[in-house]
XYZ file of C-alpha atoms in Angstrom:
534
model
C 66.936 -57.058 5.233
C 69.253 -58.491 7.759
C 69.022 -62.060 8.239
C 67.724 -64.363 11.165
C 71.687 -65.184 11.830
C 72.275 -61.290 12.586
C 70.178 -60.956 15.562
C 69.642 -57.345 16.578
C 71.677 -55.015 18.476
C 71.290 -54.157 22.173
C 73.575 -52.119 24.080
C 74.522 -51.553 27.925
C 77.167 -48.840 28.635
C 78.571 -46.413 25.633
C 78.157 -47.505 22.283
C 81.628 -47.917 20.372
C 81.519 -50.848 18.367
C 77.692 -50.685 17.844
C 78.130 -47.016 17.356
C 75.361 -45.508 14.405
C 73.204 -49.110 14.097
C 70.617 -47.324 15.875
C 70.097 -45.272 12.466
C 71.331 -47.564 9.911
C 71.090 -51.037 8.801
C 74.850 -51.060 7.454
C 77.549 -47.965 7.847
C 78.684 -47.515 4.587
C 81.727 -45.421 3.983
C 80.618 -41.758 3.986
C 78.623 -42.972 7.632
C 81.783 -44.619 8.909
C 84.019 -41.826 7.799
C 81.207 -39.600 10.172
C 81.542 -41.497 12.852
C 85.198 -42.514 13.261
C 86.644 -40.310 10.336
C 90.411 -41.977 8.596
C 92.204 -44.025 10.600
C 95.972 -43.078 10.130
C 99.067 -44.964 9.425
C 100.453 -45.753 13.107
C 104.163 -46.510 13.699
C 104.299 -50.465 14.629
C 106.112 -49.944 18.065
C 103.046 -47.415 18.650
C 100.143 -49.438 17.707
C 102.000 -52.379 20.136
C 102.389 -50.097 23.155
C 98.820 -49.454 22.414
C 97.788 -52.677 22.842
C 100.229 -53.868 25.559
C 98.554 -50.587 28.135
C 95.398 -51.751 27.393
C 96.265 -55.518 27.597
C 93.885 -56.073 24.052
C 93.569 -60.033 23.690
C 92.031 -61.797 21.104
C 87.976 -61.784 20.980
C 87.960 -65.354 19.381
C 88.116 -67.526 22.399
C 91.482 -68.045 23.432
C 92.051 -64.490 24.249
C 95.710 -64.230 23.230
C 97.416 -61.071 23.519
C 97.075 -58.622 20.388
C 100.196 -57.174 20.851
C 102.369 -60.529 20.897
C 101.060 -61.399 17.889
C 102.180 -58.522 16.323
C 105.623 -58.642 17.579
C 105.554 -62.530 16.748
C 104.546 -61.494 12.958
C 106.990 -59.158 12.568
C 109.987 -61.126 13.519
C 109.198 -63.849 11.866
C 108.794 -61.704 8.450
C 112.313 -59.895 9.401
C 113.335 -56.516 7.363
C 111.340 -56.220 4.609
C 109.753 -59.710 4.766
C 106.481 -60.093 2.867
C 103.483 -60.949 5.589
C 99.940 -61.351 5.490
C 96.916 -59.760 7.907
C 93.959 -62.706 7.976
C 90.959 -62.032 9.552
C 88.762 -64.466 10.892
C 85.168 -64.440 10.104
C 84.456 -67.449 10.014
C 81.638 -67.925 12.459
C 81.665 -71.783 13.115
C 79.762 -71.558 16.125
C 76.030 -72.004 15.594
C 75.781 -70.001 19.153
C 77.317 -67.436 17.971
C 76.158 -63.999 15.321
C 78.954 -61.076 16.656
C 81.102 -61.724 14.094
C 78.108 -61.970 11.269
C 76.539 -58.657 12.750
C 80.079 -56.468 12.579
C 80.862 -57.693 9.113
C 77.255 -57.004 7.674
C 76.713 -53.728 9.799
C 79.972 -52.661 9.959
C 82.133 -53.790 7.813
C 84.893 -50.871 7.706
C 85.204 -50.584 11.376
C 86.632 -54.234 10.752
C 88.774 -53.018 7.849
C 90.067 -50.183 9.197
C 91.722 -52.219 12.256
C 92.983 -54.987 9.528
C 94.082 -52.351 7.505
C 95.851 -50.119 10.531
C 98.298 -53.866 11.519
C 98.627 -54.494 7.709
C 100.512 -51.014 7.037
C 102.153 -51.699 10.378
C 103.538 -54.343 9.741
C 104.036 -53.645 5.543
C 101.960 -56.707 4.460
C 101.272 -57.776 1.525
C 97.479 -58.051 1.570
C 94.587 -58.232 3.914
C 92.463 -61.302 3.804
C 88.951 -61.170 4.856
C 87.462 -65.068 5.787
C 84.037 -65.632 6.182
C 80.945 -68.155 5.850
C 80.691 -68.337 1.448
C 77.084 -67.255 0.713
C 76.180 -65.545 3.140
C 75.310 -61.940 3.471
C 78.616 -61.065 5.156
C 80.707 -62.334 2.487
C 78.437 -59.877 -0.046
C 78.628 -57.110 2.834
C 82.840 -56.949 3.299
C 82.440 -57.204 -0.764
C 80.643 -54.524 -0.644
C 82.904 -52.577 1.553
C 85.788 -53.646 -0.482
C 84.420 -52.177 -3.707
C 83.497 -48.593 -1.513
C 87.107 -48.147 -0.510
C 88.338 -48.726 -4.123
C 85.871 -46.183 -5.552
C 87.338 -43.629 -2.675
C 90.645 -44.689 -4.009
C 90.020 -43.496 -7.712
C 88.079 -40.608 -6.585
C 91.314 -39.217 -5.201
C 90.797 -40.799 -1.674
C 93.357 -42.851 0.757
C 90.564 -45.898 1.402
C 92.929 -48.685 0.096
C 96.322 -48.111 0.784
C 96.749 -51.865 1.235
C 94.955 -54.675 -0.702
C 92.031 -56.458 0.836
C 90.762 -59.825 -0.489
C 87.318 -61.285 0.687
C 87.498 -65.267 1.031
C 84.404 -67.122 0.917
C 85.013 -70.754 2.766
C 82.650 -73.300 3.742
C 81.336 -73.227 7.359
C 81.606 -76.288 9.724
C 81.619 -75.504 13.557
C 85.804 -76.730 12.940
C 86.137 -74.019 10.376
C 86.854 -70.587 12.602
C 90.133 -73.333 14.145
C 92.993 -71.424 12.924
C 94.973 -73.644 10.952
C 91.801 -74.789 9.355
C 91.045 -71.521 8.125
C 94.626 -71.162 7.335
C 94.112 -74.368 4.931
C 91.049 -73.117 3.415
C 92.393 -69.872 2.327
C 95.236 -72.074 0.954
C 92.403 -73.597 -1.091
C 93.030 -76.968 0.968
C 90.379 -78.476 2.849
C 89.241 -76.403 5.804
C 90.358 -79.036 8.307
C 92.838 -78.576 11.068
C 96.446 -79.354 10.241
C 97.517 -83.074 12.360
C 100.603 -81.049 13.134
C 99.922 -77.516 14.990
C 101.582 -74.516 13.277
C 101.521 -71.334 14.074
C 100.284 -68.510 11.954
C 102.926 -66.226 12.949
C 105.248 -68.363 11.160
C 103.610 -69.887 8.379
C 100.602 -69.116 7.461
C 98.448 -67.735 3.830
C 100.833 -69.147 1.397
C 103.391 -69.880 3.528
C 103.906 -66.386 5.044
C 104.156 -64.869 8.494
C 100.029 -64.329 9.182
C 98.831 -61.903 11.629
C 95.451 -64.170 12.510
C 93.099 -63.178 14.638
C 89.108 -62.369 15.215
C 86.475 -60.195 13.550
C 86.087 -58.397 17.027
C 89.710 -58.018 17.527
C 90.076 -55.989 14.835
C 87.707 -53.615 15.370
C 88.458 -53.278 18.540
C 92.095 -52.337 17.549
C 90.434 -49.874 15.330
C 88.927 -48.048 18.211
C 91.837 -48.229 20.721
C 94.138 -46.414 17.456
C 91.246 -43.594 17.449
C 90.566 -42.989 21.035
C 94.024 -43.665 22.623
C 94.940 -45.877 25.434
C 93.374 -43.005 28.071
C 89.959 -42.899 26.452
C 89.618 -46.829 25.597
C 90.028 -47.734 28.940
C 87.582 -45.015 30.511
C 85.417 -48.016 30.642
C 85.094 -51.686 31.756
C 87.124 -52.781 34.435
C 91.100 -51.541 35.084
C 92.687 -55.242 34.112
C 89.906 -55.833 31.120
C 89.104 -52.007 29.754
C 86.876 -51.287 26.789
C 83.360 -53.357 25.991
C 82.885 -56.381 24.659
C 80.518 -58.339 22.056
C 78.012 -60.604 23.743
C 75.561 -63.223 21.635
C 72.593 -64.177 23.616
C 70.088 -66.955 21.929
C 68.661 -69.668 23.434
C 65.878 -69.131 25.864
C 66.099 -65.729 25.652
C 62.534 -63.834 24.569
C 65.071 -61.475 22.943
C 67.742 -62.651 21.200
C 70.402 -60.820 20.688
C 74.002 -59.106 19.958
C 74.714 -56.936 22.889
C 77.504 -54.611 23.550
C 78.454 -54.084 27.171
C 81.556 -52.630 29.375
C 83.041 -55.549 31.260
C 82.398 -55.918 34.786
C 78.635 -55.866 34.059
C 76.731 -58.810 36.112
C 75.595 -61.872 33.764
C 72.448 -61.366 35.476
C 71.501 -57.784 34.053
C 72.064 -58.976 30.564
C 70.192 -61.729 30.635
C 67.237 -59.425 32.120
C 68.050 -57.125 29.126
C 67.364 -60.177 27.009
C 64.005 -61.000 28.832
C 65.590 -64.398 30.078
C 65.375 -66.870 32.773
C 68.245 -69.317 33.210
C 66.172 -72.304 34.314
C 68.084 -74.846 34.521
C 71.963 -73.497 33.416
C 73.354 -71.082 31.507
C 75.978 -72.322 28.975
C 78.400 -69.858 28.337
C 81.460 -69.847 26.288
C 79.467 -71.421 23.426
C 79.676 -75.328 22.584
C 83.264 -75.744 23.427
C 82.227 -73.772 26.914
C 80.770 -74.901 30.112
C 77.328 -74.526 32.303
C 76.462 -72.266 35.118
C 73.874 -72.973 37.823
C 71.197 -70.558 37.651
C 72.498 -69.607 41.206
C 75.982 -69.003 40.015
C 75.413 -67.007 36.785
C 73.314 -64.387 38.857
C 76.731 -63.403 40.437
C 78.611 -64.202 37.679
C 80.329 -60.717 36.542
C 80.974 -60.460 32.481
C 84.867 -60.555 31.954
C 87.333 -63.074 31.582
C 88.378 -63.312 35.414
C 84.739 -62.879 36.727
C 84.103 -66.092 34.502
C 87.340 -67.767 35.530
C 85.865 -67.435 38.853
C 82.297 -68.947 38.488
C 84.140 -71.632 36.322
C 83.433 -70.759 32.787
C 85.247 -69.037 30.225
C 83.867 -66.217 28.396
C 85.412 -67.681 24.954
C 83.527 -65.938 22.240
C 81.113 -64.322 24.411
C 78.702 -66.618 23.830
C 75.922 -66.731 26.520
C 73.037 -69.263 25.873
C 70.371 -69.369 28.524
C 67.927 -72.631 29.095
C 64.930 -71.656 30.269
C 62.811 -73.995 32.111
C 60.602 -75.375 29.548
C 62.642 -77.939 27.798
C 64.848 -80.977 28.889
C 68.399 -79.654 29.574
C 70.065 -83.475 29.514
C 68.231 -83.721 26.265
C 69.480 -80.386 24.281
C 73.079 -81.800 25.620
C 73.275 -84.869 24.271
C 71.385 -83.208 20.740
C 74.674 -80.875 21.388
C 76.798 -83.594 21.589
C 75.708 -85.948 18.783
C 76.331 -82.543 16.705
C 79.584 -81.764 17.062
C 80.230 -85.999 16.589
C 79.221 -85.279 12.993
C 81.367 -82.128 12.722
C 84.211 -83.396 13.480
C 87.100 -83.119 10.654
C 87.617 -87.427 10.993
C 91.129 -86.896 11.030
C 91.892 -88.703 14.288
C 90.712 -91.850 16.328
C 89.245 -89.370 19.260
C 87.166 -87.440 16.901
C 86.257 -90.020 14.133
C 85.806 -92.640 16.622
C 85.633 -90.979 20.378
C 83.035 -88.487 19.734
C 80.643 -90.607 18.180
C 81.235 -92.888 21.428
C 80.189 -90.005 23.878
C 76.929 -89.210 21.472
C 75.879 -92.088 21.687
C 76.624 -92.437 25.879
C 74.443 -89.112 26.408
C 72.237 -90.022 23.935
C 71.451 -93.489 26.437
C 71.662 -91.372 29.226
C 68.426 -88.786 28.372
C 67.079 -92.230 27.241
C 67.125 -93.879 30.869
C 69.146 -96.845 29.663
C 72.745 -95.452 30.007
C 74.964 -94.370 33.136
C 76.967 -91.333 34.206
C 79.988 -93.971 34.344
C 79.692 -94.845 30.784
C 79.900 -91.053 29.703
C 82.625 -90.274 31.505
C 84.427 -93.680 30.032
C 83.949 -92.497 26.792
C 85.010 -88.466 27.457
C 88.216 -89.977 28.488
C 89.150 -92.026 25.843
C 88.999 -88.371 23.807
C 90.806 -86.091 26.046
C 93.735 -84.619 25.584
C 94.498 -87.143 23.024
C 92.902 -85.061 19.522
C 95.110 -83.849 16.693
C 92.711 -80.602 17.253
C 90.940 -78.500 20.455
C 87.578 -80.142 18.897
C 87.596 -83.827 21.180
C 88.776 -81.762 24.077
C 86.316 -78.755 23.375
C 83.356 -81.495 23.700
C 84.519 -83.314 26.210
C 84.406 -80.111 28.466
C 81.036 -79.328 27.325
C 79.893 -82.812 28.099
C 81.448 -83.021 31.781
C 80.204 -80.389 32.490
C 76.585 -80.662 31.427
C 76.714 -83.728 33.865
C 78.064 -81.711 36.914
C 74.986 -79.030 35.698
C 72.687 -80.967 35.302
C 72.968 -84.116 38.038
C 69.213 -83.883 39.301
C 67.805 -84.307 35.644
C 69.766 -87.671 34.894
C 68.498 -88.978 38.343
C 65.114 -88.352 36.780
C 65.603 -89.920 33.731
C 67.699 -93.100 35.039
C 64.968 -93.549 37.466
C 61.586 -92.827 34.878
C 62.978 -92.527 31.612
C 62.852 -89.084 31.285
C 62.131 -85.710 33.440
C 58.860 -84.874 31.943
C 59.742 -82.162 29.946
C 60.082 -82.375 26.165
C 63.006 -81.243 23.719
C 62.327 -77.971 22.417
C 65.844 -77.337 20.519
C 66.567 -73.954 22.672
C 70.112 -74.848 22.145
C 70.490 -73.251 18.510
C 71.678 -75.680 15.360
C 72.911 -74.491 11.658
C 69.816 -73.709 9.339
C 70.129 -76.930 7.712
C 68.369 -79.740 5.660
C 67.012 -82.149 8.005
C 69.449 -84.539 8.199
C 68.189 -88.220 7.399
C 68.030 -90.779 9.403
C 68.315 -94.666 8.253
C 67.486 -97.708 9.518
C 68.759 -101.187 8.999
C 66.944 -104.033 7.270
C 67.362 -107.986 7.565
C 66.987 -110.346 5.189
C 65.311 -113.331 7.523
C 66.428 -115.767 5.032
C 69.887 -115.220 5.517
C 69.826 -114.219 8.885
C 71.828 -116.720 11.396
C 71.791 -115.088 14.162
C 75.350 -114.007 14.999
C 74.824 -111.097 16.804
C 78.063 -109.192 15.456
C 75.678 -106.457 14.265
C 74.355 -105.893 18.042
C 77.918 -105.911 19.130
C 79.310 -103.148 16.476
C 75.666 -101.097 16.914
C 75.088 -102.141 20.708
C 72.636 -98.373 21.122
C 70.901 -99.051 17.814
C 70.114 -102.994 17.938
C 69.236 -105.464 20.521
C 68.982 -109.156 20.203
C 65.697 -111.634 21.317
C 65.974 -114.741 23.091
C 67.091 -116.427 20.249
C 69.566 -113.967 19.637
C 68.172 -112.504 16.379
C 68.444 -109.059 16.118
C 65.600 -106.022 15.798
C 66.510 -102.395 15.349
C 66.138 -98.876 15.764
C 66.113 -96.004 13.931
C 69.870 -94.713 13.181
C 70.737 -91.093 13.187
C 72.347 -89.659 10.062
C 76.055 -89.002 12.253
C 75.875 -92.945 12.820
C 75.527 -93.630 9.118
C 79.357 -95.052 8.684
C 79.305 -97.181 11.884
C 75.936 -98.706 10.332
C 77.639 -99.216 7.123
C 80.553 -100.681 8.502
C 78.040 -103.209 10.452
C 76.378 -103.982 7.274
C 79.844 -104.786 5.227
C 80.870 -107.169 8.052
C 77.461 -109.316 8.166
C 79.088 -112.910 7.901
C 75.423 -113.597 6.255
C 75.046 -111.025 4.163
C 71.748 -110.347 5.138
C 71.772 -106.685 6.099
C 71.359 -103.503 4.220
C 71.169 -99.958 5.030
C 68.273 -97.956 4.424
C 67.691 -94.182 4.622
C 64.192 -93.315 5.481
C 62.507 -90.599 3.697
C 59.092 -89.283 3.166
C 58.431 -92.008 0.518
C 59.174 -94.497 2.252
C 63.142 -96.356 3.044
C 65.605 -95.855 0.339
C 68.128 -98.254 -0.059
C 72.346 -97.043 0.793
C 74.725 -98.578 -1.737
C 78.113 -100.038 -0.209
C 80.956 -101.133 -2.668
C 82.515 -103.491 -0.386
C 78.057 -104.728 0.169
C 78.102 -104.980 -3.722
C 81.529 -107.256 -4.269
C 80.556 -109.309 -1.431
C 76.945 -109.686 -3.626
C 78.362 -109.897 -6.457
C 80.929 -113.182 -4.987
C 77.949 -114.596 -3.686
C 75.924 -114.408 -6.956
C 78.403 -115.118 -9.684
C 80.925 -117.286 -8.376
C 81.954 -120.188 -10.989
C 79.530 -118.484 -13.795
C 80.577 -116.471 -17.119
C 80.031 -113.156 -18.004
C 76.122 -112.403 -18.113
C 74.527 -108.965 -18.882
C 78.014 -107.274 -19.164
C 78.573 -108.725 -15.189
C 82.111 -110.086 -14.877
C 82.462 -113.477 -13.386
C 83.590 -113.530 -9.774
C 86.628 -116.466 -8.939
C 86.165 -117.531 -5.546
C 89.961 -115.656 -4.953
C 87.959 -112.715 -5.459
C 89.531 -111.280 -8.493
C 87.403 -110.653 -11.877
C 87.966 -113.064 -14.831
């Protein structure tokens, strides 16, 4: 059965990279091979004039040209130089399924693309990334394991060997160089220093990286030819292109269209009304009026031109029944806790903008104070991730400047938060709150000042709080440690009531308090007022 995170398939136009779901749930070989029979060795100067005519770019979101990379790869391995072909399929974006449907539907249209560059360009293997655990890590397995049967059986299916990585999935994790590091067996972070692929990339070697989609696509454009691939879509952008629509869409989906189609006929494919915006280009991307995303034409210059980017093809309509600044700043406050920490802009900056839209869907925040906080990120992250949000974020408040006049001026707009804006099929994450020990307490205020969102001071300047939200956990932590009183703790609420969050630097500072100028009792070691143990 395929899973909620493979949405089903919808087409406008030809089918090509959709081609034979109509019939079956996956293509396995023999209904590949029917379809788009062997794929056969191509000369590398072919296979990048191919690519250059049709001007292929990368499906992934940056839309690089195919056939630079290529060229890049292959210089940088020289005559004879072992290389690697990586594909990406690692489908950080909760927005997005393409990538999830092609490798659990059709996995060898993938392979046979991967596989087509990696005899190209003689590599040494093909490396297949995606989400561990999932059913498209089981499904390219799968395909893996069909290919080397074919093989024995007397077959050409695996002229080149193809290794399925399972990694873990953050929304970071499809970055390149964090992928790069995972297949390493590092952590799936980015790098602090950008390198390229091309040059060093799995285990050191010249890595031709790019997208699920890409690759299939190159798969088609080596069986059709320049001529036919570009007999649709439009003469600078030929061929069709993979389209995730969620959101307020009645039906979600995975749709395959020529470009040049209008946004608005696939959202009325889809069943869905834009409401309030369209996001498109996923959580990195940017909002359309309703107004502008009826003209809006699906390619990456009709986008340009209503002021988006296409990106991943991610399309994520509102609808009118929930709060739009609301999903934003539940948008936001997500990708502050999915940051890799690396950085001051991300594992400070981020959180800072949270909690700024957060205020600002409560009523008690300002449009000035987001934008303060945006631009302490910007331009300024050892990653595209503090940038990436802070164009989401500006954007929401160009999108969406009616709402916040409604909820600076009553609080809110009326209309609840329904979640339209899809999240990872998580745990609940907790939440905690922070707890005072009224004896102790002197009223310094230092906690309202580290926590200004999350606690407010009386009269007297004593403090009372509110419920924290699991990304703020550290910042509360960091208030507790630097109580001159000692009289907060952290507590995580659960169903059974708060349950207390140990911190060492809590626990020395108890311990000091407790134990200074006594021996050792109960195994405890006595505390000297220098701090040391005796």
């Amino acid at each position: 059965m395929i899973p909620a995170r493979v949405p089903r398939v919808l087409r406008m136009g030809p089918a090509r990279l959709t081609a034979g779901l109509d019939h079956c749930r996956r293509l396995d070989l023999p209904a590949h091979r029917t379809l788009h029979g062997v794929v056969e060795p191509r000369e590398l100067g072919e296979l990048i004039s191919y690519a250059n005519e049709v001007d292929m770019r990368g499906r992934g979101g940056a839309a690089f040209p195919f056939a630079r990379k290529l060229r890049a790869v292959a210089d940088a391995a020289g005559s004879g130089g072992d290389c690697v072909v990586l594909v990406n399929g690692a489908e950080g974006e909760p927005a997005s399924s393409k990538d999830a449907m092609l490798l659990t539907r059709n996995p060898h249209l993938v392979l046979d693309g991967a596989v087509l560059a990696a005899e190209a360009l003689g590599a040494r293997e093909v490396v297949v990334a995606t989400a561990g655990g999932e059913v498209a890590e089981a499904s390219v397995a799968a395909a893996v394991a069909e290919r080397r049967a074919a093989n024995v059986s007397g077959g050409a299916e695996s002229r080149v060997p193809i290794r399925v990585v399972g990694i873990r999935e953050r929304f970071i994790s499809g970055e390149g160089g964090a992928l790069v590091r995972a297949v390493n067996g590092e952590e799936g972070i980015p790098p602090g220093r950008k390198k390229r692929a091309a040059v060093s990339g799995v285990d050191g070697l010249p890595t031709l990286l790019s997208n699920t989609e890409t690759y299939a696509q190159f798969a088609l454009l080596a069986e059709y030819g320049p001529e036919k691939y570009a007999e649709v879509g439009t003469s600078k952008e030929p061929g069709t292109i993979l389209l995730t629509v969620s959101g307020g869409a009645a039906q979600g989906a995975v749709i395959e269209t020529p470009t040049g189609t209008l946004l608005a006929d696939v959202l009325a494919l889809c069943e869905a009304e834009p409401g309030d915006g369209v996001l498109v280009g996923g959580y990195h991307g940017a909002w359309l009026s309703a107004e502008t995303a009826g003209a809006a034409v699906v390619s990456r210059e009709g986008m340009k031109l209503a002021g988006a980017t296409l990106g991943a093809g991610i399309v994520v309509p509102l609808g009118a029944s929930t709060c739009p600044l609301g999903e934003a700043a539940r948008v936001a406050s997500y990708l502050a806790g999915e940051s890799a920490g690396q950085c001051g802009p991300c594992r400070l900056g981020l959180p800072d903008v949270a909690r700024a839209m957060c205020a600002l869907a409560e009523g008690t925040g300002s449009v000035d104070a987001v934008r303060r906080a945006v631009r302490v990120v910007e331009r300024r992250g050892a990653c595209f991730h503090p940038d990436g949000t802070a164009k989401f974020v500006l954007s929401a408040l160009d999108a969406f400047e009616s709402e916040i006049a409604l909820h600076l001026e009553h609080g809110s707009c009326g209309r609840p938060v329904r979640g339209v804006l899809p999240m990872p099929e998580r745990e609940a994450e907790p939440e905690y709150r922070l707890e005072v020990d009224w004896s102790r307490c002197q009223g310094h205020g230092l906690c309202a000042h580290l926590l200004p969102e999350f606690v407010e001071l009386d009269d007297y300047g004593f403090p009372s709080f509110r419920t924290i939200p699991g990304w703020m956990a550290k910042e509360a932590r960091r208030a507790v440690d630097m109580c001159p009183a000692l009289a907060l703790r952290l507590a995580q609420t659960t169903g059974d009531g708060p349950k207390p969050v140990g911190s060492p630097l809590r626990l020395v500072k108890d311990l000091r308090r407790a134990g200074e100028g006594l021996t050792r009792v109960g195994g405890l070691p006595r505390i000297s007022r220098a701090g040391g143990t005796a």
